[in-house]
Amino acid sequence: MGPAHKGAQHRGTAGEPEVMASALEGIGKEGKKESSKKRSGSPVEGLLQPVKLSRAELYKEPTNEELNRLRETESLFHSSLLRLQVEELLKEVRLSEKKKERIDAFLQKVNQRIMRVPSTPETELTNQAWLRDGVRVPLHQVPYTVKGCFRFLPPAQVTVVGSYLLGTCIRPDINVDVALTMPREILQDKDGLNQRYFRKRALYLAHLAHHLSQDPLFGSVRFSYTNGCHLKPSLLLRPHGKDERLVTVRLHPCPPPDFFRPCRLLPSKNNVRTAWYQGQSPSGDGSPEPPTPHYNTWVLQDTALESHAQLLSTVLGSASGLKDGVALLKVWLRQRELDKGLGGFSGFLVSMLVAFLVSTHKIHTTMSGYQVLRSTLQFLASTDLTVNGISLCFSSDPSLPALADFHQAFPVVFLDSSGRLNLCADVTASTCHQVQHEARLSMVLLDSKADDGFQLLLMTPKPMVRAFDHILHLHPLSRLQAACHRLKLWPELQDHGGDYVSAALGPLTTLLEQGLGSRLHLLAHSRPPVSEWDISQDPPKHRDSGVLTLGLLLRPEGLTSVLELGPEADQPEAADFRQFWGSRSELRRFQDGAIREAVVWEAASMAQKRLIPHQVVTHLLTLHADIPDTCVHYTGGHLDALIQSLKETFSTGEEALAAAVRCYDDLSRLLWGLEGLPLTVSAVQGAHPVLRYTEVFPPTAVRPAYSFYEQLQERASLLPRPDKPCPAYVEPMTVVCHLEGSGQWPQDAEAIRRVRAAFQLRLAELLTQQHGLQCRATATHTDVLKDGFVFRIRVAYQREPQILREMRSPEGIISLRDTPASLRLERDTRQLPLLTSTLHGLQQQHPAFSGVARLAKRWVRAQLLGEELTDESLDLVAAALFLHPEPFTPPSSPQVGFLRFLFLISTFDWKNNPLIVNLNNELTAEEQVEIRSVFLATRTKLPVMVIITPQDRKSSVWTQDGPSPQILHQLMVLAAEALPVLEKQLMDPQGPGDIRTAFRPPLDMYDVLIHLSPRHIPRHRQAVDSPAASFCRGLLSEPGPSSLMPVLGYDPPQLYLVQLREAFGDLALFFYDQHGGKVIGVLWKPTSFQPQPLKASNTKGRMVVSQGGELVMVPNVEAILEDFAILGEGLVQAVEARSERWTV
Amino acid sequence: MVARRRKRAARESEKGILSPPGYSAIPIKFSEKQQSSHYLYVREHKVREGTKSSWPQKRTLFVLNVPPYCTEQECLSRLLSPCGPVQSVELQEKPDLAESPKEPKSKFFHPKPVPGFQVAYVVFQKPRGVSAALALKGPLLVSTESHPVKSGIHKWIRDYADSVLDPEALRVEVDTFMETYDEKMAEEEAKAKEEEGVPDEEGWVKVTRRGRRPVLPRTEAASLRVLEREKRKRARKELLNFYAWQHRETKMEHLAQLRKKFQEDKQRIELMRAQRKFRPY
C-alpha cells in the first residue's frame, strides 16, 4: 500500500463521523443528549428536574412581600403556575415601551402630513375627473348616479381611537386606528341617504391616499375595508424601511359630531331608496320602503368612534387587571379564529363586553386578568345574545327603541351606551353560537383541575379544519348571487349595498341548521377575510373574497339514523315538511301504523351514514338556494379511502370488524359451555387489535382454494407452495382463556408450562369433539378455525407471573422481583386483555374511535415506523384524543381525529410530560398530580414516550421497548410535515388533490433500499398506492367447505425482517411498511461503523483491516449487501445501495 | 462500487487476508455467485490453567463470525471435514466457556431461535484436524450443487412446515415430564414428612408449611405487611395539632410546600420560555 493510498484512507475515516452525523441530522444530537442523561443524571437542557431546595431555604421566615404574593396568587389566580404563565404570555403579546415610542413618533408625523394635504374645489359627486391617475375610488359605486357635491378639506380633527390608546392591543399585528373628522363643509343635508355619505367618505380617502402615497415617509399606502364592511374603506399606512412591520395606521374618516340625527338611523328606518337602488324612477305607489338596519348601523358606527373610545378609556383606563383580561380575551378569540372579518367577534367587541360586565358589577376593577377572562367566558357561556340582548345604555328615555325592536332587525343584540347602535349588528347567529360553544368548552376546562388549562385555553390554535368534523366549501362565490335571488333576499341586498355574500350567509346557515337537525351539534362559517389592495386598483369584487367555508360539528348519536321523520300525513305541518325537503319527502307507513312524511337517505355502512350530512347539504342547497352540487365541495370522507379494503369501497371496515367480534363472541360462548375440561373456564378475553376495533385492515372469512396449497393431511393443515405466489395472510386473533383457580397446579415454572400444554391439547380435542371445529394445538396455544376466522386461544394461569417473579434470597426469604419473563407474561395475559376490553368499550361510546385509531396506525406504518411503536401505544394515543379532547370536542369523524393525532404527535412534549390516558375516568385529579410528580422524579428511568393508564400508573408498559429517542424525533418531524400538507389539501376548495401524499414515506434518508418482489408480499393490495393488479392469493370468492387449517401468520417480508434484524441488528436499522410495502429501508448505525478494536464477542459481520498500522474491525459492507439478497432469496428483487456514507 | 470492489480485490491479492493476532482467517461464501466473502476467524481452543472447559484441549477449533446461513451443524462439519473427521459442532450466540454442550431441548417448548452471526466450537476426532483447519485457504462455499442450502422463500416454507407439529408427540412428552415431576414431588414430600418434628443434632426443629399449625410464610411481602401494621398502630396513638409547636410546624410545612411548588413552577416557566412556548401564534 503506497503512502498516497494511506493518506486517502485517512481522510476518508476522518470525514466519516461528520457525514454520519449529518445523516441523522439532529436525531443524533438528540440521542446523545438522551444517553448522556441516562448515564450521568446531570441536569440536561430541556428536561425538568425535581426541585431540590435546602432545608434552610424551605423553612426560613417569610417576608411580608412573599406572603402577600402567595396570598394574592391563592385568591386571584388558579395556581402559581397559571399566574406565571399568564404573566409570560402578556409579556409576549404586549407592545414594548421602546416600540411604543417609535409608534408615537410616527403617529405625530402622520398627523402633520394629513393636515398638509391640499384641498380641492367643489365638484359633483358623479364627476370624479379631478381625481388623479394612479388612484381609484375604493368603493363599488353601484348605481353610479347619485346627487350631491364633494370637495376635499383637511380634517377638522385627527384622533387616535381604539385599543392602542388603551394599551390592550396585542402583537403581532399592531394596528392604530385614527379617526379623521371630516369638516362640516364637505357634508350636506340628507347625506345619510342612498350611500352619499359613503361615497364622500371613499372620495375623501382616495384623495388622501393619492397625496400620502407621494410621501417617502410611508412604506406602503393601501386600502382595506373597516371590519370587512364593503361600504366603508379605510386607508392603511405603514412606515418606510425596517419599521414596515412595526405598525399599521388605519385612517377612518367620520362625520362631525351631531351631524346625523340619530332618530333617522334607527333599525326600522329606510335610508336606501328602492327606486334609486334599482335604478328606476320613483314609482310613487306608496308601498313601504324596507328598513335598512345594517346600513344605518354602519353610519352610526362612524359617529360613535370617539364616544366608544372615551367609554373604554374611563372603564379600563386605570385598572391593569381589566387590560390584562382584555388582552387575554383577544388571544383567546384569535386562537379560535373568531375575531377577523365582517361579523367577527372583534377585540373591540370584547372590550365593550368587559365594560358592560363592569357596569353590571359582574367584574370588579381590582380583579386579575385571569379572573376577568374567567368571568367574561362565564358570561358568554351562560348568555345567549341571540335571545336575550344586552345593553350598555341605562337611561330610561322613552324615545329610545326597545331591545325587542333590535331583535327583530338583527340576530344578535348588544347595544352601546347611546342605546341606538347595535355593536353586534354584523355578527350572525352562528358566530354567536360558536362563541358561546367555545366559552362553554373553556369553562369546563377552567373548572377542571387539569393543570395545563392555560396551554389548551390560550396557546392551542383551533383552525377550522381541526375543530370541525366536516368542512364544506362554497366555491365559486358568485353562485351566492343567484342564491340571493332564489331566497328572495332583495331587501337584504339593498341593505348590504350589494354584498351578496354577507346577505346570503344568515339565511343559508339557518337553512342548513334546520335540515341537519339532530345530526348537528354546531354549524360555523368562516368570515370573508378582510382584503387589502393597492390604491391604484379597483376594490376587489364580492366574488373574489375567497371561499365561504362552513364547519359542521356533528352529534355522533344523530349520525346512526338514515331516516328524517316528518309529521303525520294529515297534519297541516306535513305541507311545510314537503316543501322543505322537496322531492325527497315521501309518505311511509311505519310499524306502529302511523303514516308519515319521511325522508330516507341511502346509507348502508357506518362510513356512509357519517356522510349523510353531505347528502342533506347538497340536496337543500340545490333545492332552496340554487347552488348546484358542483359548487359545494364537501370535505368529510376523503381519508376514508385509506382504511377501506379494496373490495368494499363503501365501508371503512367497521362492519367487517363487528362481524369478527360477533364470531369471537360465539366462540367465547362455546368455551364457557365446554364440558370435560378438568377445570372450568372462568373468563375469556380478547387480546387482539381486531377485538378492540383497531386493526387497520379487518380480517375476512378465509376460504382457501386447496389446489393452491400443499396439503398436510395428517395434521389437517395447508402449507404454502414454493412455485405459487405467497398465499393470503391470515393472522390468528389471540384470545386469552382463564381457568378457575385450583390448588392442584404445580408450583414450578417448567411444570406449569407442561400442564398448560396439556390444557391446550385437551381444549383442541374437546372443541373438535363437541362442536366440530378444526383445531391445532401447540405447547403455548390452540388455533381454532371458526366460520372462516382463526382464533388463537392461550390458556392462562393467574399465578404464573407470580411464580416467575419469586426469588429466594440466601436467608431463605422469598421475595418478588420482576423478571423479563414475568413482565411479558403479565402483559400478555392480564394487561393486554384488560386494555382490549376497555378500548372495545370506548368504541361503543365513540363510534369514530375505530376510524381514527386505524388511520393513525396506517399513517405511522406507511412512514415505515410501524414496528418501532407498539400497536397498543398508538391505540392509546388515539384513545387520548377521545378522552381528553380539550380544547376540542371528541372527534366524530376519522378525518378530524386523524388531524388531531398528527397535531398531538408533532407537538406533545414527551420529555417533560407523561401522556395520561384516563380510561373509564378512573384517575382522580389528585392521582394525576401524584403521577406527574412521580414521573418527574423518575424521568431518567422511564422510556422516552410515557403513556399512563389507570391500569399502568408507573411503568408505561406499551412503550418500554421503543421507540428510541431518534425514532420518536423522526416521527414528530414527519407528523409536523404531514399536518400542514394535509390541512392545506383539505381546505383547498378545488378538492384535495392526491390525499395520499401525506402517507407516502420519504425514502431519501435511507442508506440502502431493499426492493421486494410483489409475488411474495401477501398484503400487496393493501399498499398506500394500491396496485391495479396483484397475484392470486389462493382464496375462493364463494363459500366452500373448509376443514383444513389455512396457512397462518406466514408473511415472508416479516420473516425476512426478523432474520435481518437478528443478523445485522447491531449494524443497521430496518424499516418496513407491513401493509404491502415493497421497500425495506436500511439505515446504517453510525456508531457501529466506527472502527473497533478486536474482540471475540464483537466480530459479527465484520472484517479485519489495517488502519494506520493498527488492526481494527469494520463492517464487511459489501458482503453484507450480498447477504441481504441471499437471506431473502426469491423475495428480494434488488438491493440498492444509495449512499457512499459507509465508505471505510 | 465496481471501482471500489476492484480496489479491494487488488488490495487483498497484494497483502493476503488480514486476521487478528492468534487467529487465522478463512473466507467463506454462500455460493459461487457471491462476490465478496465473509471471513471465519479460527484458532485453537485454549483455556488458562485451572479453568474448566468442557471441550477437549488440542482437538477443539474455536470459530468466530459464522454467517447466518451457515447455522446447520452439518453445514459447518461438512465444510471442515476435509481437514479431518469432525466429532461435534456446537454453535452459540457468544463465546461461552463454562457451559457444556447441553442436552437437546424440547422442540415443543423451546422453538428454534432465528440465527444471526454465531461462534462455533468444532471438535475434531484428531488434533491434526485443528492444525489443518488453521491452514485452510478457502474460500469455503456453504451451498454447492451437491449440498444445496435453502434460503429465502424455500427456507421459510420449510420452517413453516416444521412448525406444524404433531400433537400426539407433544402429549407423550408432557406426560413423561409430568410423571417424573410427580415422582420428584412425592419424594420431596416424603422426605419433608420424615423430617417433620425431628430435632437435628443441635436440637433445632425445622418448621415447614406442611406443619400442623400454620406459620407466617417466609416471604418479603409478609414481613412488609407486619411492619406496616406496626406503623399504623403507632400512628393511631399519636396526637395531632395538640401542642402549639405542632400548629406552628404544620403552617411552616404548608409554606414550604408552596415555596417548593413555586420553585418548580418557575423552573417549568423557564423551560417553556426557552422553548418559545409563549408565542401564541
mmCIF file with all atom_site columns, N, CA, C and O in Angstrom, chain A residues 82 85 331-332 335-336 438 441-442 444-446 448-462 884-888 903-904 907-908 932, chain B residues 272:
data_model
loop_
_atom_site.group_PDB
_atom_site.id
_atom_site.type_symbol
_atom_site.label_atom_id
_atom_site.label_alt_id
_atom_site.label_comp_id
_atom_site.label_asym_id
_atom_site.label_entity_id
_atom_site.label_seq_id
_atom_site.pdbx_PDB_ins_code
_atom_site.Cartn_x
_atom_site.Cartn_y
_atom_site.Cartn_z
_atom_site.occupancy
_atom_site.B_iso_or_equiv
_atom_site.pdbx_formal_charge
_atom_site.auth_seq_id
_atom_site.auth_comp_id
_atom_site.auth_asym_id
_atom_site.auth_atom_id
_atom_site.pdbx_PDB_model_num
ATOM 1   N N  . LEU A 1 82  ? -50.195 29.031 36.876 1.00 0.00 ? 82  LEU A N  1
ATOM 2   C CA . LEU A 1 82  ? -51.049 29.758 35.945 1.00 0.00 ? 82  LEU A CA 1
ATOM 3   C C  . LEU A 1 82  ? -50.678 31.245 35.949 1.00 0.00 ? 82  LEU A C  1
ATOM 4   O O  . LEU A 1 82  ? -50.585 31.885 34.914 1.00 0.00 ? 82  LEU A O  1
ATOM 5   N N  . GLN A 1 85  ? -47.590 31.771 34.053 1.00 0.00 ? 85  GLN A N  1
ATOM 6   C CA . GLN A 1 85  ? -47.818 31.583 32.614 1.00 0.00 ? 85  GLN A CA 1
ATOM 7   C C  . GLN A 1 85  ? -48.516 32.787 32.001 1.00 0.00 ? 85  GLN A C  1
ATOM 8   O O  . GLN A 1 85  ? -48.139 33.258 30.934 1.00 0.00 ? 85  GLN A O  1
ATOM 9   N N  . VAL A 1 331 ? -56.428 37.143 22.755 1.00 0.00 ? 331 VAL A N  1
ATOM 10  C CA . VAL A 1 331 ? -55.650 35.962 22.376 1.00 0.00 ? 331 VAL A CA 1
ATOM 11  C C  . VAL A 1 331 ? -56.577 34.758 22.248 1.00 0.00 ? 331 VAL A C  1
ATOM 12  O O  . VAL A 1 331 ? -56.504 33.980 21.292 1.00 0.00 ? 331 VAL A O  1
ATOM 13  N N  . TRP A 1 332 ? -57.471 34.645 23.205 1.00 0.00 ? 332 TRP A N  1
ATOM 14  C CA . TRP A 1 332 ? -58.428 33.527 23.209 1.00 0.00 ? 332 TRP A CA 1
ATOM 15  C C  . TRP A 1 332 ? -59.235 33.506 21.914 1.00 0.00 ? 332 TRP A C  1
ATOM 16  O O  . TRP A 1 332 ? -59.389 32.474 21.258 1.00 0.00 ? 332 TRP A O  1
ATOM 17  N N  . GLN A 1 335 ? -57.054 32.631 18.787 1.00 0.00 ? 335 GLN A N  1
ATOM 18  C CA . GLN A 1 335 ? -56.726 31.212 18.643 1.00 0.00 ? 335 GLN A CA 1
ATOM 19  C C  . GLN A 1 335 ? -57.897 30.438 18.047 1.00 0.00 ? 335 GLN A C  1
ATOM 20  O O  . GLN A 1 335 ? -57.714 29.402 17.433 1.00 0.00 ? 335 GLN A O  1
ATOM 21  N N  . ARG A 1 336 ? -59.094 30.957 18.235 1.00 0.00 ? 336 ARG A N  1
ATOM 22  C CA . ARG A 1 336 ? -60.274 30.269 17.719 1.00 0.00 ? 336 ARG A CA 1
ATOM 23  C C  . ARG A 1 336 ? -60.762 30.848 16.397 1.00 0.00 ? 336 ARG A C  1
ATOM 24  O O  . ARG A 1 336 ? -61.870 30.536 15.958 1.00 0.00 ? 336 ARG A O  1
ATOM 25  N N  . GLU A 1 438 ? -67.619 27.793 22.368 1.00 0.00 ? 438 GLU A N  1
ATOM 26  C CA . GLU A 1 438 ? -66.219 27.843 22.776 1.00 0.00 ? 438 GLU A CA 1
ATOM 27  C C  . GLU A 1 438 ? -66.099 28.248 24.241 1.00 0.00 ? 438 GLU A C  1
ATOM 28  O O  . GLU A 1 438 ? -65.284 27.700 24.979 1.00 0.00 ? 438 GLU A O  1
ATOM 29  N N  . LEU A 1 441 ? -66.924 25.296 26.433 1.00 0.00 ? 441 LEU A N  1
ATOM 30  C CA . LEU A 1 441 ? -65.819 24.332 26.487 1.00 0.00 ? 441 LEU A CA 1
ATOM 31  C C  . LEU A 1 441 ? -64.710 24.848 27.388 1.00 0.00 ? 441 LEU A C  1
ATOM 32  O O  . LEU A 1 441 ? -64.148 24.119 28.213 1.00 0.00 ? 441 LEU A O  1
ATOM 33  N N  . SER A 1 442 ? -64.420 26.152 27.241 1.00 0.00 ? 442 SER A N  1
ATOM 34  C CA . SER A 1 442 ? -63.334 26.714 28.029 1.00 0.00 ? 442 SER A CA 1
ATOM 35  C C  . SER A 1 442 ? -63.677 26.724 29.505 1.00 0.00 ? 442 SER A C  1
ATOM 36  O O  . SER A 1 442 ? -62.812 26.510 30.348 1.00 0.00 ? 442 SER A O  1
ATOM 37  N N  . VAL A 1 444 ? -65.516 24.576 31.084 1.00 0.00 ? 444 VAL A N  1
ATOM 38  C CA . VAL A 1 444 ? -65.339 23.205 31.591 1.00 0.00 ? 444 VAL A CA 1
ATOM 39  C C  . VAL A 1 444 ? -63.867 22.960 31.896 1.00 0.00 ? 444 VAL A C  1
ATOM 40  O O  . VAL A 1 444 ? -63.495 22.402 32.927 1.00 0.00 ? 444 VAL A O  1
ATOM 41  N N  . LEU A 1 445 ? -63.046 23.455 30.990 1.00 0.00 ? 445 LEU A N  1
ATOM 42  C CA . LEU A 1 445 ? -61.602 23.282 31.156 1.00 0.00 ? 445 LEU A CA 1
ATOM 43  C C  . LEU A 1 445 ? -61.092 24.019 32.381 1.00 0.00 ? 445 LEU A C  1
ATOM 44  O O  . LEU A 1 445 ? -60.284 23.519 33.158 1.00 0.00 ? 445 LEU A O  1
ATOM 45  N N  . LEU A 1 446 ? -61.607 25.258 32.571 1.00 0.00 ? 446 LEU A N  1
ATOM 46  C CA . LEU A 1 446 ? -61.156 26.055 33.703 1.00 0.00 ? 446 LEU A CA 1
ATOM 47  C C  . LEU A 1 446 ? -61.634 25.443 35.015 1.00 0.00 ? 446 LEU A C  1
ATOM 48  O O  . LEU A 1 446 ? -60.954 25.530 36.035 1.00 0.00 ? 446 LEU A O  1
ATOM 49  N N  . SER A 1 448 ? -62.170 22.264 35.550 1.00 0.00 ? 448 SER A N  1
ATOM 50  C CA . SER A 1 448 ? -61.487 21.007 35.854 1.00 0.00 ? 448 SER A CA 1
ATOM 51  C C  . SER A 1 448 ? -60.137 21.344 36.460 1.00 0.00 ? 448 SER A C  1
ATOM 52  O O  . SER A 1 448 ? -59.643 22.458 36.358 1.00 0.00 ? 448 SER A O  1
ATOM 53  N N  . LYS A 1 449 ? -59.531 20.350 37.091 1.00 0.00 ? 449 LYS A N  1
ATOM 54  C CA . LYS A 1 449 ? -58.291 20.654 37.785 1.00 0.00 ? 449 LYS A CA 1
ATOM 55  C C  . LYS A 1 449 ? -57.066 20.348 36.951 1.00 0.00 ? 449 LYS A C  1
ATOM 56  O O  . LYS A 1 449 ? -55.958 20.314 37.458 1.00 0.00 ? 449 LYS A O  1
ATOM 57  N N  . ALA A 1 450 ? -57.288 20.082 35.677 1.00 0.00 ? 450 ALA A N  1
ATOM 58  C CA . ALA A 1 450 ? -56.136 19.795 34.817 1.00 0.00 ? 450 ALA A CA 1
ATOM 59  C C  . ALA A 1 450 ? -55.183 20.974 34.869 1.00 0.00 ? 450 ALA A C  1
ATOM 60  O O  . ALA A 1 450 ? -55.603 22.119 34.739 1.00 0.00 ? 450 ALA A O  1
ATOM 61  N N  . ASP A 1 451 ? -53.905 20.718 35.041 1.00 0.00 ? 451 ASP A N  1
ATOM 62  C CA . ASP A 1 451 ? -53.023 21.843 35.315 1.00 0.00 ? 451 ASP A CA 1
ATOM 63  C C  . ASP A 1 451 ? -52.534 22.523 34.046 1.00 0.00 ? 451 ASP A C  1
ATOM 64  O O  . ASP A 1 451 ? -51.930 23.555 34.106 1.00 0.00 ? 451 ASP A O  1
ATOM 65  N N  . ASP A 1 452 ? -52.818 21.924 32.876 1.00 0.00 ? 452 ASP A N  1
ATOM 66  C CA . ASP A 1 452 ? -52.375 22.640 31.693 1.00 0.00 ? 452 ASP A CA 1
ATOM 67  C C  . ASP A 1 452 ? -53.540 23.330 30.990 1.00 0.00 ? 452 ASP A C  1
ATOM 68  O O  . ASP A 1 452 ? -53.567 23.439 29.786 1.00 0.00 ? 452 ASP A O  1
ATOM 69  N N  . GLY A 1 453 ? -54.489 23.774 31.766 1.00 0.00 ? 453 GLY A N  1
ATOM 70  C CA . GLY A 1 453 ? -55.602 24.529 31.205 1.00 0.00 ? 453 GLY A CA 1
ATOM 71  C C  . GLY A 1 453 ? -55.122 25.722 30.405 1.00 0.00 ? 453 GLY A C  1
ATOM 72  O O  . GLY A 1 453 ? -55.699 26.054 29.382 1.00 0.00 ? 453 GLY A O  1
ATOM 73  N N  . PHE A 1 454 ? -54.067 26.322 30.880 1.00 0.00 ? 454 PHE A N  1
ATOM 74  C CA . PHE A 1 454 ? -53.541 27.503 30.205 1.00 0.00 ? 454 PHE A CA 1
ATOM 75  C C  . PHE A 1 454 ? -53.144 27.195 28.765 1.00 0.00 ? 454 PHE A C  1
ATOM 76  O O  . PHE A 1 454 ? -53.534 27.896 27.837 1.00 0.00 ? 454 PHE A O  1
ATOM 77  N N  . GLN A 1 455 ? -52.372 26.105 28.639 1.00 0.00 ? 455 GLN A N  1
ATOM 78  C CA . GLN A 1 455 ? -51.918 25.717 27.303 1.00 0.00 ? 455 GLN A CA 1
ATOM 79  C C  . GLN A 1 455 ? -53.094 25.524 26.351 1.00 0.00 ? 455 GLN A C  1
ATOM 80  O O  . GLN A 1 455 ? -53.104 26.015 25.236 1.00 0.00 ? 455 GLN A O  1
ATOM 81  N N  . LEU A 1 456 ? -54.075 24.777 26.835 1.00 0.00 ? 456 LEU A N  1
ATOM 82  C CA . LEU A 1 456 ? -55.189 24.421 25.965 1.00 0.00 ? 456 LEU A CA 1
ATOM 83  C C  . LEU A 1 456 ? -56.076 25.623 25.674 1.00 0.00 ? 456 LEU A C  1
ATOM 84  O O  . LEU A 1 456 ? -56.644 25.754 24.606 1.00 0.00 ? 456 LEU A O  1
ATOM 85  N N  . LEU A 1 457 ? -56.171 26.505 26.650 1.00 0.00 ? 457 LEU A N  1
ATOM 86  C CA . LEU A 1 457 ? -57.091 27.622 26.529 1.00 0.00 ? 457 LEU A CA 1
ATOM 87  C C  . LEU A 1 457 ? -56.523 28.722 25.639 1.00 0.00 ? 457 LEU A C  1
ATOM 88  O O  . LEU A 1 457 ? -57.209 29.254 24.786 1.00 0.00 ? 457 LEU A O  1
ATOM 89  N N  . LEU A 1 458 ? -55.266 29.060 25.868 1.00 0.00 ? 458 LEU A N  1
ATOM 90  C CA . LEU A 1 458 ? -54.728 30.252 25.231 1.00 0.00 ? 458 LEU A CA 1
ATOM 91  C C  . LEU A 1 458 ? -53.615 29.981 24.225 1.00 0.00 ? 458 LEU A C  1
ATOM 92  O O  . LEU A 1 458 ? -53.291 30.832 23.428 1.00 0.00 ? 458 LEU A O  1
ATOM 93  N N  . MET A 1 459 ? -53.032 28.786 24.273 1.00 0.00 ? 459 MET A N  1
ATOM 94  C CA . MET A 1 459 ? -51.883 28.575 23.410 1.00 0.00 ? 459 MET A CA 1
ATOM 95  C C  . MET A 1 459 ? -52.166 27.616 22.256 1.00 0.00 ? 459 MET A C  1
ATOM 96  O O  . MET A 1 459 ? -51.351 27.489 21.364 1.00 0.00 ? 459 MET A O  1
ATOM 97  N N  . THR A 1 460 ? -53.266 26.903 22.309 1.00 0.00 ? 460 THR A N  1
ATOM 98  C CA . THR A 1 460 ? -53.530 25.926 21.261 1.00 0.00 ? 460 THR A CA 1
ATOM 99  C C  . THR A 1 460 ? -54.423 26.536 20.188 1.00 0.00 ? 460 THR A C  1
ATOM 100 O O  . THR A 1 460 ? -55.532 26.951 20.488 1.00 0.00 ? 460 THR A O  1
ATOM 101 N N  . PRO A 1 461 ? -53.934 26.610 18.965 1.00 0.00 ? 461 PRO A N  1
ATOM 102 C CA . PRO A 1 461 ? -54.786 27.155 17.904 1.00 0.00 ? 461 PRO A CA 1
ATOM 103 C C  . PRO A 1 461 ? -55.891 26.165 17.538 1.00 0.00 ? 461 PRO A C  1
ATOM 104 O O  . PRO A 1 461 ? -55.719 24.956 17.642 1.00 0.00 ? 461 PRO A O  1
ATOM 105 N N  . LYS A 1 462 ? -57.032 26.710 17.159 1.00 0.00 ? 462 LYS A N  1
ATOM 106 C CA . LYS A 1 462 ? -58.145 25.853 16.735 1.00 0.00 ? 462 LYS A CA 1
ATOM 107 C C  . LYS A 1 462 ? -58.545 26.215 15.322 1.00 0.00 ? 462 LYS A C  1
ATOM 108 O O  . LYS A 1 462 ? -59.587 26.824 15.112 1.00 0.00 ? 462 LYS A O  1
ATOM 109 N N  . HIS A 1 884 ? -59.476 12.963 26.182 1.00 0.00 ? 884 HIS A N  1
ATOM 110 C CA . HIS A 1 884 ? -59.009 14.298 26.565 1.00 0.00 ? 884 HIS A CA 1
ATOM 111 C C  . HIS A 1 884 ? -58.990 15.174 25.327 1.00 0.00 ? 884 HIS A C  1
ATOM 112 O O  . HIS A 1 884 ? -57.925 15.518 24.815 1.00 0.00 ? 884 HIS A O  1
ATOM 113 N N  . PRO A 1 885 ? -60.162 15.508 24.797 1.00 0.00 ? 885 PRO A N  1
ATOM 114 C CA . PRO A 1 885 ? -60.190 16.230 23.530 1.00 0.00 ? 885 PRO A CA 1
ATOM 115 C C  . PRO A 1 885 ? -59.886 17.725 23.683 1.00 0.00 ? 885 PRO A C  1
ATOM 116 O O  . PRO A 1 885 ? -59.717 18.395 22.696 1.00 0.00 ? 885 PRO A O  1
ATOM 117 N N  . GLU A 1 886 ? -59.816 18.223 24.926 1.00 0.00 ? 886 GLU A N  1
ATOM 118 C CA . GLU A 1 886 ? -59.699 19.662 25.110 1.00 0.00 ? 886 GLU A CA 1
ATOM 119 C C  . GLU A 1 886 ? -58.534 20.226 24.292 1.00 0.00 ? 886 GLU A C  1
ATOM 120 O O  . GLU A 1 886 ? -57.494 19.604 24.240 1.00 0.00 ? 886 GLU A O  1
ATOM 121 N N  . PRO A 1 887 ? -58.658 21.396 23.717 1.00 0.00 ? 887 PRO A N  1
ATOM 122 C CA . PRO A 1 887 ? -59.800 22.300 23.761 1.00 0.00 ? 887 PRO A CA 1
ATOM 123 C C  . PRO A 1 887 ? -60.873 21.980 22.715 1.00 0.00 ? 887 PRO A C  1
ATOM 124 O O  . PRO A 1 887 ? -61.721 22.820 22.463 1.00 0.00 ? 887 PRO A O  1
ATOM 125 N N  . PHE A 1 888 ? -60.828 20.817 22.115 1.00 0.00 ? 888 PHE A N  1
ATOM 126 C CA . PHE A 1 888 ? -61.835 20.470 21.112 1.00 0.00 ? 888 PHE A CA 1
ATOM 127 C C  . PHE A 1 888 ? -62.925 19.629 21.777 1.00 0.00 ? 888 PHE A C  1
ATOM 128 O O  . PHE A 1 888 ? -62.902 19.408 22.984 1.00 0.00 ? 888 PHE A O  1
ATOM 129 N N  . PHE A 1 903 ? -51.395 16.417 15.072 1.00 0.00 ? 903 PHE A N  1
ATOM 130 C CA . PHE A 1 903 ? -51.061 17.600 15.865 1.00 0.00 ? 903 PHE A CA 1
ATOM 131 C C  . PHE A 1 903 ? -50.486 17.182 17.215 1.00 0.00 ? 903 PHE A C  1
ATOM 132 O O  . PHE A 1 903 ? -49.466 17.715 17.667 1.00 0.00 ? 903 PHE A O  1
ATOM 133 N N  . LEU A 1 904 ? -51.122 16.217 17.836 1.00 0.00 ? 904 LEU A N  1
ATOM 134 C CA . LEU A 1 904 ? -50.653 15.745 19.144 1.00 0.00 ? 904 LEU A CA 1
ATOM 135 C C  . LEU A 1 904 ? -49.240 15.188 19.027 1.00 0.00 ? 904 LEU A C  1
ATOM 136 O O  . LEU A 1 904 ? -48.341 15.528 19.802 1.00 0.00 ? 904 LEU A O  1
ATOM 137 N N  . THR A 1 907 ? -46.619 17.936 18.492 1.00 0.00 ? 907 THR A N  1
ATOM 138 C CA . THR A 1 907 ? -46.390 18.998 19.469 1.00 0.00 ? 907 THR A CA 1
ATOM 139 C C  . THR A 1 907 ? -46.192 18.507 20.890 1.00 0.00 ? 907 THR A C  1
ATOM 140 O O  . THR A 1 907 ? -45.737 19.267 21.729 1.00 0.00 ? 907 THR A O  1
ATOM 141 N N  . PHE A 1 908 ? -46.543 17.275 21.176 1.00 0.00 ? 908 PHE A N  1
ATOM 142 C CA . PHE A 1 908 ? -46.506 16.853 22.575 1.00 0.00 ? 908 PHE A CA 1
ATOM 143 C C  . PHE A 1 908 ? -45.064 16.823 23.092 1.00 0.00 ? 908 PHE A C  1
ATOM 144 O O  . PHE A 1 908 ? -44.162 16.349 22.407 1.00 0.00 ? 908 PHE A O  1
ATOM 145 N N  . ARG A 1 932 ? -47.780 12.776 37.946 1.00 0.00 ? 932 ARG A N  1
ATOM 146 C CA . ARG A 1 932 ? -46.857 13.716 37.314 1.00 0.00 ? 932 ARG A CA 1
ATOM 147 C C  . ARG A 1 932 ? -45.593 13.909 38.148 1.00 0.00 ? 932 ARG A C  1
ATOM 148 O O  . ARG A 1 932 ? -44.485 13.984 37.617 1.00 0.00 ? 932 ARG A O  1
ATOM 149 N N  . MET B 2 272 ? -40.233 26.593 29.435 1.00 0.00 ? 272 MET B N  1
ATOM 150 C CA . MET B 2 272 ? -41.173 26.899 28.366 1.00 0.00 ? 272 MET B CA 1
ATOM 151 C C  . MET B 2 272 ? -40.747 28.151 27.624 1.00 0.00 ? 272 MET B C  1
ATOM 152 O O  . MET B 2 272 ? -40.913 28.259 26.416 1.00 0.00 ? 272 MET B O  1
#
